[in-house]
């Protein structure tokens, strides 16, 4: 599957026409800013997870080994997500964004 970067595309199970309602006020949010916010959040979480992973492995002494484990884990997750994407009828934008943003930041 070729997953476009447009959350409003009908072929992608993305976010479209989101409405936040509070009393009589309704706020309409387009899909593109939500997609960007989700990508930024996933990248941030991936960076935080990478820092925590490298600090848990006894600081400086085993940091290289922790980075190797993080890279291998993120590679396995990306391969599993690609298999899930190819097996499904329609690609998921959120899975693609998780695989690229979170796993990319986790392995960096």
XYZ file of N, CA and C in Angstrom:
324
model
N 0.834 -1.189 0.000
C 0.000 0.000 0.000
C 0.870 1.240 0.000
N 0.425 2.239 -0.701
C 1.076 3.530 -0.676
C 0.213 4.438 0.192
N 0.731 4.844 1.337
C -0.054 5.637 2.278
C 0.220 7.113 2.035
N -0.792 7.875 1.594
C -0.589 9.311 1.393
C -0.501 10.037 2.734
N 0.017 11.236 2.696
C 0.163 12.015 3.918
C -1.040 12.909 4.197
N -2.146 12.632 3.566
C -3.345 13.446 3.734
C -4.339 12.701 4.609
N -4.622 13.245 5.785
C -5.579 12.593 6.678
C -7.001 12.636 6.151
N -7.299 13.548 5.249
C -8.652 13.666 4.722
C -8.937 12.742 3.554
N -7.953 11.985 3.088
C -8.135 11.074 1.959
C -9.087 9.949 2.348
N -10.010 9.609 1.459
C -10.999 8.580 1.752
C -10.392 7.187 1.853
N -9.262 6.935 1.199
C -8.643 5.615 1.220
C -7.870 5.337 2.502
N -7.670 6.338 3.315
C -6.905 6.194 4.537
C -7.855 6.333 5.719
N -7.702 5.438 6.703
C -8.541 5.513 7.898
C -8.063 6.613 8.812
N -8.080 7.816 8.347
C -7.545 8.946 9.109
C -8.634 9.742 9.802
N -8.280 10.938 10.141
C -9.159 11.820 10.885
C -9.716 12.856 9.926
N -11.017 13.009 9.912
C -11.622 14.014 9.049
C -12.831 14.598 9.759
N -12.980 15.900 9.668
C -14.153 16.581 10.186
C -14.327 16.384 11.692
N -13.292 16.663 12.454
C -13.341 16.531 13.903
C -14.008 17.767 14.487
N -14.944 17.530 15.387
C -15.651 18.636 16.039
C -15.527 18.504 17.544
N -15.101 19.567 18.181
C -15.075 19.640 19.638
C -16.251 20.494 20.076
N -17.096 19.952 20.941
C -18.310 20.658 21.356
C -18.245 20.936 22.850
N -18.492 22.192 23.190
C -18.573 22.597 24.582
C -19.748 23.557 24.713
N -20.775 23.132 25.426
C -22.035 23.863 25.525
C -22.553 24.179 24.123
N -22.713 25.456 23.800
C -23.222 25.811 22.480
C -22.116 26.099 21.470
N -20.860 25.986 21.882
C -19.740 26.262 20.992
C -19.257 24.975 20.325
N -19.015 25.055 19.032
C -18.499 23.923 18.275
C -17.254 24.388 17.526
N -16.158 23.665 17.719
C -14.904 23.987 17.050
C -14.618 22.882 16.048
N -14.461 23.251 14.780
C -14.134 22.297 13.720
C -12.627 22.294 13.509
N -12.033 21.114 13.533
C -10.592 20.986 13.343
C -10.306 20.219 12.052
N -9.499 20.782 11.166
C -9.141 20.052 9.949
C -8.146 18.928 10.250
N -8.067 17.975 9.336
C -7.230 16.798 9.550
C -5.737 17.060 9.520
N -5.280 17.992 8.692
C -3.831 18.214 8.544
C -3.161 18.669 9.849
N -3.694 19.671 10.569
C -3.043 20.041 11.836
C -3.090 18.924 12.876
N -4.159 18.137 12.863
C -4.215 17.011 13.801
C -3.159 15.963 13.457
N -2.959 15.719 12.176
C -1.916 14.786 11.756
C -0.537 15.270 12.141
N -0.290 16.563 11.963
C 0.998 17.136 12.364
C 1.195 17.050 13.871
N 0.145 17.351 14.626
C 0.238 17.278 16.085
C 0.486 15.843 16.540
N -0.173 14.876 15.886
C 0.044 13.472 16.234
C 1.480 13.058 15.922
N 2.008 13.485 14.785
C 3.387 13.169 14.425
C 4.387 13.778 15.385
N 4.154 15.024 15.786
C 5.043 15.687 16.745
C 4.989 14.980 18.089
N 3.787 14.591 18.514
C 3.648 13.880 19.788
C 4.353 12.524 19.740
N 4.210 11.812 18.638
C 4.876 10.509 18.507
C 6.398 10.660 18.488
N 6.906 11.679 17.799
C 8.355 11.920 17.779
C 8.871 12.273 19.168
N 8.122 13.091 19.880
C 8.510 13.478 21.233
C 8.538 12.265 22.153
N 7.504 11.436 22.068
C 7.459 10.234 22.904
C 8.590 9.271 22.543
N 8.925 9.170 21.270
C 10.033 8.317 20.859
C 11.358 8.805 21.414
N 11.569 10.129 21.410
C 12.797 10.698 21.979
C 12.866 10.461 23.484
N 11.752 10.664 24.168
C 11.720 10.443 25.619
C 11.987 8.971 25.929
N 11.380 8.066 25.164
C 11.600 6.635 25.380
C 13.062 6.269 25.132
N 13.681 6.857 24.115
C 15.093 6.568 23.828
C 16.000 7.055 24.949
N 15.730 8.239 25.474
C 16.543 8.772 26.575
C 16.362 7.909 27.819
N 15.118 7.546 28.131
C 14.881 6.712 29.301
C 15.534 5.341 29.143
N 15.468 4.787 27.960
C 16.067 3.481 27.704
C 17.582 3.538 27.876
N 18.200 4.579 27.386
C 19.658 4.664 27.501
C 20.098 4.996 28.929
N 19.267 5.677 29.696
C 19.627 6.005 31.077
C 19.371 4.843 32.026
N 18.427 3.983 31.700
C 18.116 2.847 32.561
C 19.259 1.838 32.544
N 19.959 1.724 31.429
C 21.036 0.731 31.290
C 22.331 1.243 31.913
N 22.297 1.601 33.165
C 23.459 1.957 33.974
C 24.265 3.126 33.408
N 23.590 4.107 32.872
C 24.259 5.341 32.457
C 25.279 5.147 31.350
N 26.474 5.645 31.547
C 27.511 5.678 30.513
C 28.062 4.297 30.156
N 28.100 3.408 31.109
C 28.793 2.141 30.905
C 28.168 1.272 29.824
N 26.854 1.206 29.774
C 26.186 0.322 28.822
C 25.280 1.088 27.861
N 25.554 2.341 27.668
C 24.716 3.166 26.802
C 24.719 2.674 25.348
N 25.861 2.246 24.853
C 25.937 1.749 23.465
C 25.087 0.501 23.288
N 25.125 -0.383 24.279
C 24.301 -1.592 24.204
C 22.813 -1.226 24.243
N 22.451 -0.251 25.057
C 21.048 0.183 25.128
C 20.599 0.780 23.803
N 21.457 1.528 23.142
C 21.110 2.104 21.833
C 20.941 1.001 20.791
N 21.791 -0.024 20.851
C 21.671 -1.149 19.933
C 20.346 -1.872 20.138
N 19.968 -2.107 21.381
C 18.697 -2.771 21.684
C 17.527 -1.912 21.212
N 17.604 -0.599 21.427
C 16.534 0.302 20.981
C 16.413 0.288 19.460
N 17.539 0.290 18.748
C 17.503 0.242 17.285
C 16.912 -1.060 16.784
N 17.309 -2.180 17.385
C 16.755 -3.468 16.982
C 15.254 -3.550 17.271
N 14.850 -3.063 18.443
C 13.427 -3.099 18.796
C 12.604 -2.241 17.845
N 13.083 -1.050 17.524
C 12.310 -0.190 16.624
C 12.267 -0.768 15.216
N 13.342 -1.438 14.782
C 13.332 -2.084 13.474
C 12.309 -3.210 13.427
N 12.252 -4.014 14.484
C 11.267 -5.101 14.539
C 9.832 -4.576 14.555
N 9.610 -3.481 15.276
C 8.267 -2.890 15.317
C 7.875 -2.357 13.941
N 8.800 -1.690 13.257
C 8.508 -1.163 11.921
C 8.205 -2.301 10.953
N 8.974 -3.391 11.011
C 8.705 -4.537 10.138
C 7.350 -5.169 10.439
N 7.000 -5.268 11.715
C 5.686 -5.808 12.085
C 4.562 -4.895 11.598
N 4.751 -3.585 11.728
C 3.730 -2.647 11.259
C 3.576 -2.698 9.743
N 4.669 -2.877 9.020
C 4.567 -3.013 7.564
C 3.804 -4.267 7.192
N 4.033 -5.348 7.913
C 3.298 -6.581 7.651
C 1.804 -6.384 7.923
N 1.482 -5.697 9.000
C 0.074 -5.420 9.324
C -0.550 -4.537 8.251
N 0.182 -3.524 7.793
C -0.331 -2.613 6.765
C -0.610 -3.358 5.456
N 0.310 -4.239 5.048
C 0.122 -4.974 3.790
C -0.997 -5.999 3.894
N -1.217 -6.552 5.084
C -2.260 -7.564 5.257
C -3.653 -6.945 5.341
N -3.748 -5.677 5.703
C -5.062 -5.047 5.843
C -5.586 -4.562 4.493
N -6.893 -4.393 4.425
C -7.513 -3.927 3.181
C -7.208 -2.463 2.908
N -7.220 -1.661 3.942
C -6.919 -0.239 3.762
C -5.812 0.152 4.739
N -4.849 0.933 4.282
C -3.748 1.324 5.164
C -4.214 2.284 6.255
N -3.550 2.254 7.370
C -3.884 3.124 8.489
C -2.847 4.235 8.598
N -3.314 5.457 8.538
C -2.419 6.602 8.661
C -1.774 6.635 10.041
N -2.533 6.303 11.075
C -2.014 6.371 12.430
C -0.904 5.346 12.658
N -1.063 4.136 12.112
C 0.002 3.142 12.223
C 1.247 3.578 11.458
N 1.028 4.154 10.276
C 2.155 4.633 9.496
C 2.881 5.758 10.236
N 2.126 6.655 10.847
C 2.723 7.774 11.579
C 3.467 7.272 12.815
N 2.904 6.272 13.510
C 3.586 5.693 14.659
C 4.898 5.050 14.224
N 4.851 4.281 13.135
C 6.046 3.604 12.657
C 7.122 4.559 12.207
N 6.732 5.662 11.579
C 7.747 6.590 11.089
C 8.204 7.566 12.168
N 7.285 8.125 12.915
C 7.660 9.171 13.893
C 8.215 8.584 15.182
N 7.444 7.711 15.836
C 7.885 7.170 17.110
C 9.116 6.293 16.936
N 9.036 5.323 16.041
C 10.153 4.396 15.858
C 11.377 5.094 15.297
N 11.154 6.087 14.430
C 12.278 6.861 13.904
C 12.992 7.631 15.001
N 12.224 8.255 15.873
C 12.836 9.012 16.970
C 13.437 8.077 18.015
N 12.815 6.924 18.234
C 13.325 5.961 19.211
C 14.665 5.381 18.784
N 14.852 5.201 17.490
C 16.101 4.609 17.015
C 17.184 5.641 16.731
N 16.841 6.908 16.791
C 17.840 7.958 16.447
C 18.832 8.198 17.556
